[in-house]
PDB file of C-alpha atoms in Angstrom:
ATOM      1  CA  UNK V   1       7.215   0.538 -14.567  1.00  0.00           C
ATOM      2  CA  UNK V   2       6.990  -0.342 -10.886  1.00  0.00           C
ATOM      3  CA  UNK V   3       6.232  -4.223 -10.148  1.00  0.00           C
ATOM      4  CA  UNK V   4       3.486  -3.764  -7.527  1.00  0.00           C
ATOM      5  CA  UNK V   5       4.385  -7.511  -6.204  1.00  0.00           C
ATOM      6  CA  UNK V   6       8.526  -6.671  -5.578  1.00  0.00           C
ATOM      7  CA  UNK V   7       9.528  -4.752  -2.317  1.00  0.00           C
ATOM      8  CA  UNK V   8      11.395  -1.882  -3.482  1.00  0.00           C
ATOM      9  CA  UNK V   9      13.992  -2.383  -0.403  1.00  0.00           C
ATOM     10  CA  UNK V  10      17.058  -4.625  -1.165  1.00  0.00           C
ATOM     11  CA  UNK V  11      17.397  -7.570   1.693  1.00  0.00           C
ATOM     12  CA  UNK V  12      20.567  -5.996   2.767  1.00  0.00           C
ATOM     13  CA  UNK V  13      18.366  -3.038   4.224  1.00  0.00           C
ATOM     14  CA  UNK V  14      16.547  -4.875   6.680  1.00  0.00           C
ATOM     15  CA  UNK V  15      14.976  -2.605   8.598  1.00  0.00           C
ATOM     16  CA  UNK V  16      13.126  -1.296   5.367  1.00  0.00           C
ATOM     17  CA  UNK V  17      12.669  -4.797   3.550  1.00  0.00           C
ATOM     18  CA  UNK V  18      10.831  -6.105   6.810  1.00  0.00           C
ATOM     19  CA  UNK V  19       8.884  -3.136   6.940  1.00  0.00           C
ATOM     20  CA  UNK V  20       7.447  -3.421   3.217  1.00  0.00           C
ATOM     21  CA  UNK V  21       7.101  -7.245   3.614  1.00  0.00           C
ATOM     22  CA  UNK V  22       4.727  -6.589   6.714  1.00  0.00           C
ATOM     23  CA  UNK V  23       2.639  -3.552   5.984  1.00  0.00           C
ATOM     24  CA  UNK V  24       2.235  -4.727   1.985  1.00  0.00           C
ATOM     25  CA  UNK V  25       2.694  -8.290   1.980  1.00  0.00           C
ATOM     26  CA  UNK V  26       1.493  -9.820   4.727  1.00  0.00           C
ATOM     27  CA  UNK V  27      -0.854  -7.105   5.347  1.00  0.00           C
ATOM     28  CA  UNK V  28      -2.870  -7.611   1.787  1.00  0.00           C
ATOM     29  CA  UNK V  29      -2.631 -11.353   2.331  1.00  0.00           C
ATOM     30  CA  UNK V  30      -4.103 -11.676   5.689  1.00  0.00           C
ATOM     31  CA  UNK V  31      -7.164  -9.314   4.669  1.00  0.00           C
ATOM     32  CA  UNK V  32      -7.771 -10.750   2.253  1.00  0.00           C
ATOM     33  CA  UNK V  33      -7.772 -14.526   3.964  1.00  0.00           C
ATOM     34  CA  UNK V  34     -10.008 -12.432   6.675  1.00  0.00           C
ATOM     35  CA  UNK V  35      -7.215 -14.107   8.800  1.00  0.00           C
ATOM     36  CA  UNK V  36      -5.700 -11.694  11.840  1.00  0.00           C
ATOM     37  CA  UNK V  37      -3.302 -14.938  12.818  1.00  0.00           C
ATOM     38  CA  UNK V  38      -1.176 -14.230   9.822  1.00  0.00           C
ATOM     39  CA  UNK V  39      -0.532 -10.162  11.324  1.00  0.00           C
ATOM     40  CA  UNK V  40      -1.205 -10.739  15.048  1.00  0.00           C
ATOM     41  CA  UNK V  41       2.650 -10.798  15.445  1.00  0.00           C
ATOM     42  CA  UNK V  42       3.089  -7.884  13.503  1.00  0.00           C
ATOM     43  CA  UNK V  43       1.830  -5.458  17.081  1.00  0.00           C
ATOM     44  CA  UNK V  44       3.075  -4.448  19.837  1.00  0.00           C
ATOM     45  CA  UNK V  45      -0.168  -4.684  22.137  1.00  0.00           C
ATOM     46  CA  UNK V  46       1.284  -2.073  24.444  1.00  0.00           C
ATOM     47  CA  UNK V  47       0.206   1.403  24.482  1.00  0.00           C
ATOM     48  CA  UNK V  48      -0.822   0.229  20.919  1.00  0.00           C
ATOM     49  CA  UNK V  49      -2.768   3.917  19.387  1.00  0.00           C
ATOM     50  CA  UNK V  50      -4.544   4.012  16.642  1.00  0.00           C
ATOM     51  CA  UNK V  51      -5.817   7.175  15.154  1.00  0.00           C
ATOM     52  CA  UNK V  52      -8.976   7.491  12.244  1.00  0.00           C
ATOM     53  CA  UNK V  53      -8.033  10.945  10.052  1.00  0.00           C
ATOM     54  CA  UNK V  54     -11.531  10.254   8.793  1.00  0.00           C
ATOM     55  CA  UNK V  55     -10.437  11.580   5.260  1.00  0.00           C
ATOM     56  CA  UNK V  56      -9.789  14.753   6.474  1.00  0.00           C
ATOM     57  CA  UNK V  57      -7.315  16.841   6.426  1.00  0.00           C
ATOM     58  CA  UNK V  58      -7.735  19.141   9.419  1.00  0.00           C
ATOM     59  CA  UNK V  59      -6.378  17.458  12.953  1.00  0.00           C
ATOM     60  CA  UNK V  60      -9.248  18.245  15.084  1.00  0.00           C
ATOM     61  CA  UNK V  61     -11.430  16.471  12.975  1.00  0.00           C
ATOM     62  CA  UNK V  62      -9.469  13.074  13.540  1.00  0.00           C
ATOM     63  CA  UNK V  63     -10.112  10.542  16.153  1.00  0.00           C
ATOM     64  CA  UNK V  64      -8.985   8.136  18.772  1.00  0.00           C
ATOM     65  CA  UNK V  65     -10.786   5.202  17.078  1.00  0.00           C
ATOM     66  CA  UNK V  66      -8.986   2.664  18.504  1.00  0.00           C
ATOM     67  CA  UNK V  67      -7.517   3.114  21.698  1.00  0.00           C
ATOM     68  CA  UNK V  68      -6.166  -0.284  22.428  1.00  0.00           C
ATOM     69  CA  UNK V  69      -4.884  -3.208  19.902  1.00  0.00           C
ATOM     70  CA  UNK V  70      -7.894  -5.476  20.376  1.00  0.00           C
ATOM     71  CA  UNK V  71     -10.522  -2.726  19.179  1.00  0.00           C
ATOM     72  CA  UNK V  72      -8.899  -1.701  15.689  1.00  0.00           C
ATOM     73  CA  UNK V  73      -8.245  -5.919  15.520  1.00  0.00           C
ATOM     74  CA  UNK V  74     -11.986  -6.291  15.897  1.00  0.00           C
ATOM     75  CA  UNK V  75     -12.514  -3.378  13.443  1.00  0.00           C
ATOM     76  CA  UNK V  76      -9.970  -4.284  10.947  1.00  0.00           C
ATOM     77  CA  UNK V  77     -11.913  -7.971  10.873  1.00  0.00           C
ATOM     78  CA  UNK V  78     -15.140  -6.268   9.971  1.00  0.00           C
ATOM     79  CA  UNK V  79     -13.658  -5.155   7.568  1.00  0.00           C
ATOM     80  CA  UNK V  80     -12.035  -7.859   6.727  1.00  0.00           C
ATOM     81  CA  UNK V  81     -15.176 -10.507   6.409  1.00  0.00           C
ATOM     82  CA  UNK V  82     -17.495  -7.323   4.845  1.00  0.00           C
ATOM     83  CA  UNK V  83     -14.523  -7.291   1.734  1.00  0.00           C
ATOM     84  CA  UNK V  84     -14.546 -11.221   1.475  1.00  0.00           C
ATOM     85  CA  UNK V  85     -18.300 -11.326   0.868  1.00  0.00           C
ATOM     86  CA  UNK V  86     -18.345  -8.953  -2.161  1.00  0.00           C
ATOM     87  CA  UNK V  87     -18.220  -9.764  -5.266  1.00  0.00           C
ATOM     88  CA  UNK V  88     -15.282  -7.997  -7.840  1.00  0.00           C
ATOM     89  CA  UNK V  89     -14.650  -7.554 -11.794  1.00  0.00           C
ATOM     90  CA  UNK V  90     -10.824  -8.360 -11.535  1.00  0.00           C
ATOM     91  CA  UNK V  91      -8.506  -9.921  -8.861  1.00  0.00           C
ATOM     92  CA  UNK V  92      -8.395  -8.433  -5.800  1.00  0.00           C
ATOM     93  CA  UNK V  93      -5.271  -9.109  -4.560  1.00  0.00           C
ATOM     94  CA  UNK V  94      -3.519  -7.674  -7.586  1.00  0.00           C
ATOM     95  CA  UNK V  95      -5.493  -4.547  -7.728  1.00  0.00           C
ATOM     96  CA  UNK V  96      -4.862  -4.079  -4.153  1.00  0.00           C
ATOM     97  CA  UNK V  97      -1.252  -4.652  -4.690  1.00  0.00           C
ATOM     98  CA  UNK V  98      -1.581  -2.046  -7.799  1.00  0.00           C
ATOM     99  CA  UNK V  99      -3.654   0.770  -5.616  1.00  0.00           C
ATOM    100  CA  UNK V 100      -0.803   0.328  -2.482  1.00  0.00           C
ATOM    101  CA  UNK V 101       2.473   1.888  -2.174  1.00  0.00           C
ATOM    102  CA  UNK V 102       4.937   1.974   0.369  1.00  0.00           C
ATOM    103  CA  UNK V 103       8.335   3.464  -0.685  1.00  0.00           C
ATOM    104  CA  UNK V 104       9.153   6.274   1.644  1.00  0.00           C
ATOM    105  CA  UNK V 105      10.059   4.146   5.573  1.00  0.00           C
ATOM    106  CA  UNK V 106      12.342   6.641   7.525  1.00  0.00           C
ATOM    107  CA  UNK V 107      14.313   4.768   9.902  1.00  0.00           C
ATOM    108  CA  UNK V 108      16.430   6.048  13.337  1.00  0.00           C
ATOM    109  CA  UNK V 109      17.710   3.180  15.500  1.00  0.00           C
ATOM    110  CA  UNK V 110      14.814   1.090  16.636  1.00  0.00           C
ATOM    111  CA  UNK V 111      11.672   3.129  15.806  1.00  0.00           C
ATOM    112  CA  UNK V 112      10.914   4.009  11.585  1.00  0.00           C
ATOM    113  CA  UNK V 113       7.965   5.788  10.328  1.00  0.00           C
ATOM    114  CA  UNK V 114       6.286   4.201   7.459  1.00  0.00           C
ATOM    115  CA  UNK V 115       4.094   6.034   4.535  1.00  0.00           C
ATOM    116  CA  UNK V 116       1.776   3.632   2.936  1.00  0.00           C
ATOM    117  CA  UNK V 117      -0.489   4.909   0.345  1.00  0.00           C
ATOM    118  CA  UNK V 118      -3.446   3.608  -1.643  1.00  0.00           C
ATOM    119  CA  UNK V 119      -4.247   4.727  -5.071  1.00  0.00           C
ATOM    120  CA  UNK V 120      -6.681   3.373  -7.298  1.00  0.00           C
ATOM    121  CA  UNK V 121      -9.436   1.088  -6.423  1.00  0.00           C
ATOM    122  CA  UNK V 122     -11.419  -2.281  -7.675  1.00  0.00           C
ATOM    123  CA  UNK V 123     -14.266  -3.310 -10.059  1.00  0.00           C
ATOM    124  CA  UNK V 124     -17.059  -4.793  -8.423  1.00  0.00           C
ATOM    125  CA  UNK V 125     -18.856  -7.263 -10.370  1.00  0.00           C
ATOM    126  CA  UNK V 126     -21.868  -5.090 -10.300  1.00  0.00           C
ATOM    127  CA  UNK V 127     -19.774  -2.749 -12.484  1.00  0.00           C
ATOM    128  CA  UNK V 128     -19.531   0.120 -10.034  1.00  0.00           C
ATOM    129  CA  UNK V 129     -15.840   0.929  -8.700  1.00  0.00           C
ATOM    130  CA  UNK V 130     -14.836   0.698  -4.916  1.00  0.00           C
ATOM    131  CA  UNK V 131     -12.594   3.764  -4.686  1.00  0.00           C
ATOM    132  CA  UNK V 132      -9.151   3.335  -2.714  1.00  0.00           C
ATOM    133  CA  UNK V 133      -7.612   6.853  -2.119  1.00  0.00           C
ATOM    134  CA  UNK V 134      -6.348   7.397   1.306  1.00  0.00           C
ATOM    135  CA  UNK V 135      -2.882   6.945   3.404  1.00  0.00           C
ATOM    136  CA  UNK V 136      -1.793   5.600   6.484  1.00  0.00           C
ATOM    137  CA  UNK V 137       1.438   6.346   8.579  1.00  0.00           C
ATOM    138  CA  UNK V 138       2.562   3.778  10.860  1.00  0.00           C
ATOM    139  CA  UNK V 139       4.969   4.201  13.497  1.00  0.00           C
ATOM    140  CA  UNK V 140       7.168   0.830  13.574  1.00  0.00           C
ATOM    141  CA  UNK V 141       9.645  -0.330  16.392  1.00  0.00           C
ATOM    142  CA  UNK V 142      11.980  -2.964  16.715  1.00  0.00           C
ATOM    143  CA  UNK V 143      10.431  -4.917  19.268  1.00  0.00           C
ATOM    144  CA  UNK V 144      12.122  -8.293  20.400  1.00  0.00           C
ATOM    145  CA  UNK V 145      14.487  -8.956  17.715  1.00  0.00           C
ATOM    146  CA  UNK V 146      11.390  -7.888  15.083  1.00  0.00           C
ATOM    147  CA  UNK V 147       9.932  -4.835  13.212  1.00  0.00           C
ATOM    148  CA  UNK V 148       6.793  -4.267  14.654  1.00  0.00           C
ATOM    149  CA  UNK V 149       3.769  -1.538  14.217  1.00  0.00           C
ATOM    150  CA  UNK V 150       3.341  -0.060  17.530  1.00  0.00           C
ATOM    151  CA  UNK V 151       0.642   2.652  16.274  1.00  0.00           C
ATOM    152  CA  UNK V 152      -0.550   4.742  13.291  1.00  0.00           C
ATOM    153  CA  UNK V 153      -2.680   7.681  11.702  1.00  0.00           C
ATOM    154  CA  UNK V 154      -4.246   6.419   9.122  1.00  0.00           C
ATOM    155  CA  UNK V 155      -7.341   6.907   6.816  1.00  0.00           C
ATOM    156  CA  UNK V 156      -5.872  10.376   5.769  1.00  0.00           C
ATOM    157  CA  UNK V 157      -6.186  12.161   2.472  1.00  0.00           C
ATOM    158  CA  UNK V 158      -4.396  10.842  -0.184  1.00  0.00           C
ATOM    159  CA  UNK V 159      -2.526  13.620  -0.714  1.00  0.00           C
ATOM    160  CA  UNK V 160      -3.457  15.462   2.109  1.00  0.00           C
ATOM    161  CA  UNK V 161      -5.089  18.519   2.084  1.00  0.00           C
ATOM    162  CA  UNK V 162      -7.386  16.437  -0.600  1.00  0.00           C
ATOM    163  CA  UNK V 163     -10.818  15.522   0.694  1.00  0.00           C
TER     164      UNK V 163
END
């Protein structure tokens, strides 16, 4: 059974390792602090792109949601603070940790592309369930000495062609 806690990539692989310790991680823990201090490192603010599949599986349908670093930070905080002030049945960090998976990062040189995919979801305390079924790819570079997320497409089907 897969521990959702342990990064799948061996230290010695360090392109991967840092990879899965910053989009799972790090990632989980600073939304769920609401903290973007503990991931602001994680960017490259240049020509950061970040595309919104929407859920769906056809390409013209997807958007250019957030066309510079600042707006998906600002977005990604909304987020962030609208999570913190709900109320859950179980843990949230460990049933985010259960819903995500990251175990396919394809690496060549200094850029790797990174499939990170959420299945599952959390019990609210009101008893309903918030549903967690999508996937994101980030694009990743090694940016002054450090792996770095320099873009993605994310919110897609999970799998695609799904909706």
């Amino acid at each position: 059974m897969r521990d959702p806690f342990h990064n799948p990539f061996p230290e010695s692989d360090t392109a991967r390792h840092s990879i899965w310790e910053m989009l799972v991680t790090r990632d989980i823990d600073a939304f769920l602090a609401a903290d973007w201090s503990m991931v602001a490192d994680d960017f490259v603010e240049e020509s950061f792109i970040g595309i919104d599949g929407r859920r769906e599986t056809n390409p013209d349908k997807w958007r250019l949601t957030f066309p510079s670093l600042a707006v998906y930070r600002d977005e990604w905080l909304r987020q962030a603070r609208d999570f913190a002030g709900q109320s859950f049945a179980e843990d949230p960090r460990e049933a985010i940790f259960t819903t995500t998976t990251l175990e396919d990062i394809e690496v060549d040189g200094e850029l790797a592309l990174a499939r990170k995919k959420f299945d599952g979801g959390l019990k609210k305390a009101d008893g309903t369930f918030d549903v967690m079924k999508w996937q994101t790819v980030y694009y990743c570079r090694l940016h002054r000495g450090r792996w770095k997320i320099c873009g993605f497409t994310g919110y897609l089907p999970n799998p695609m062609g799904s909706n």
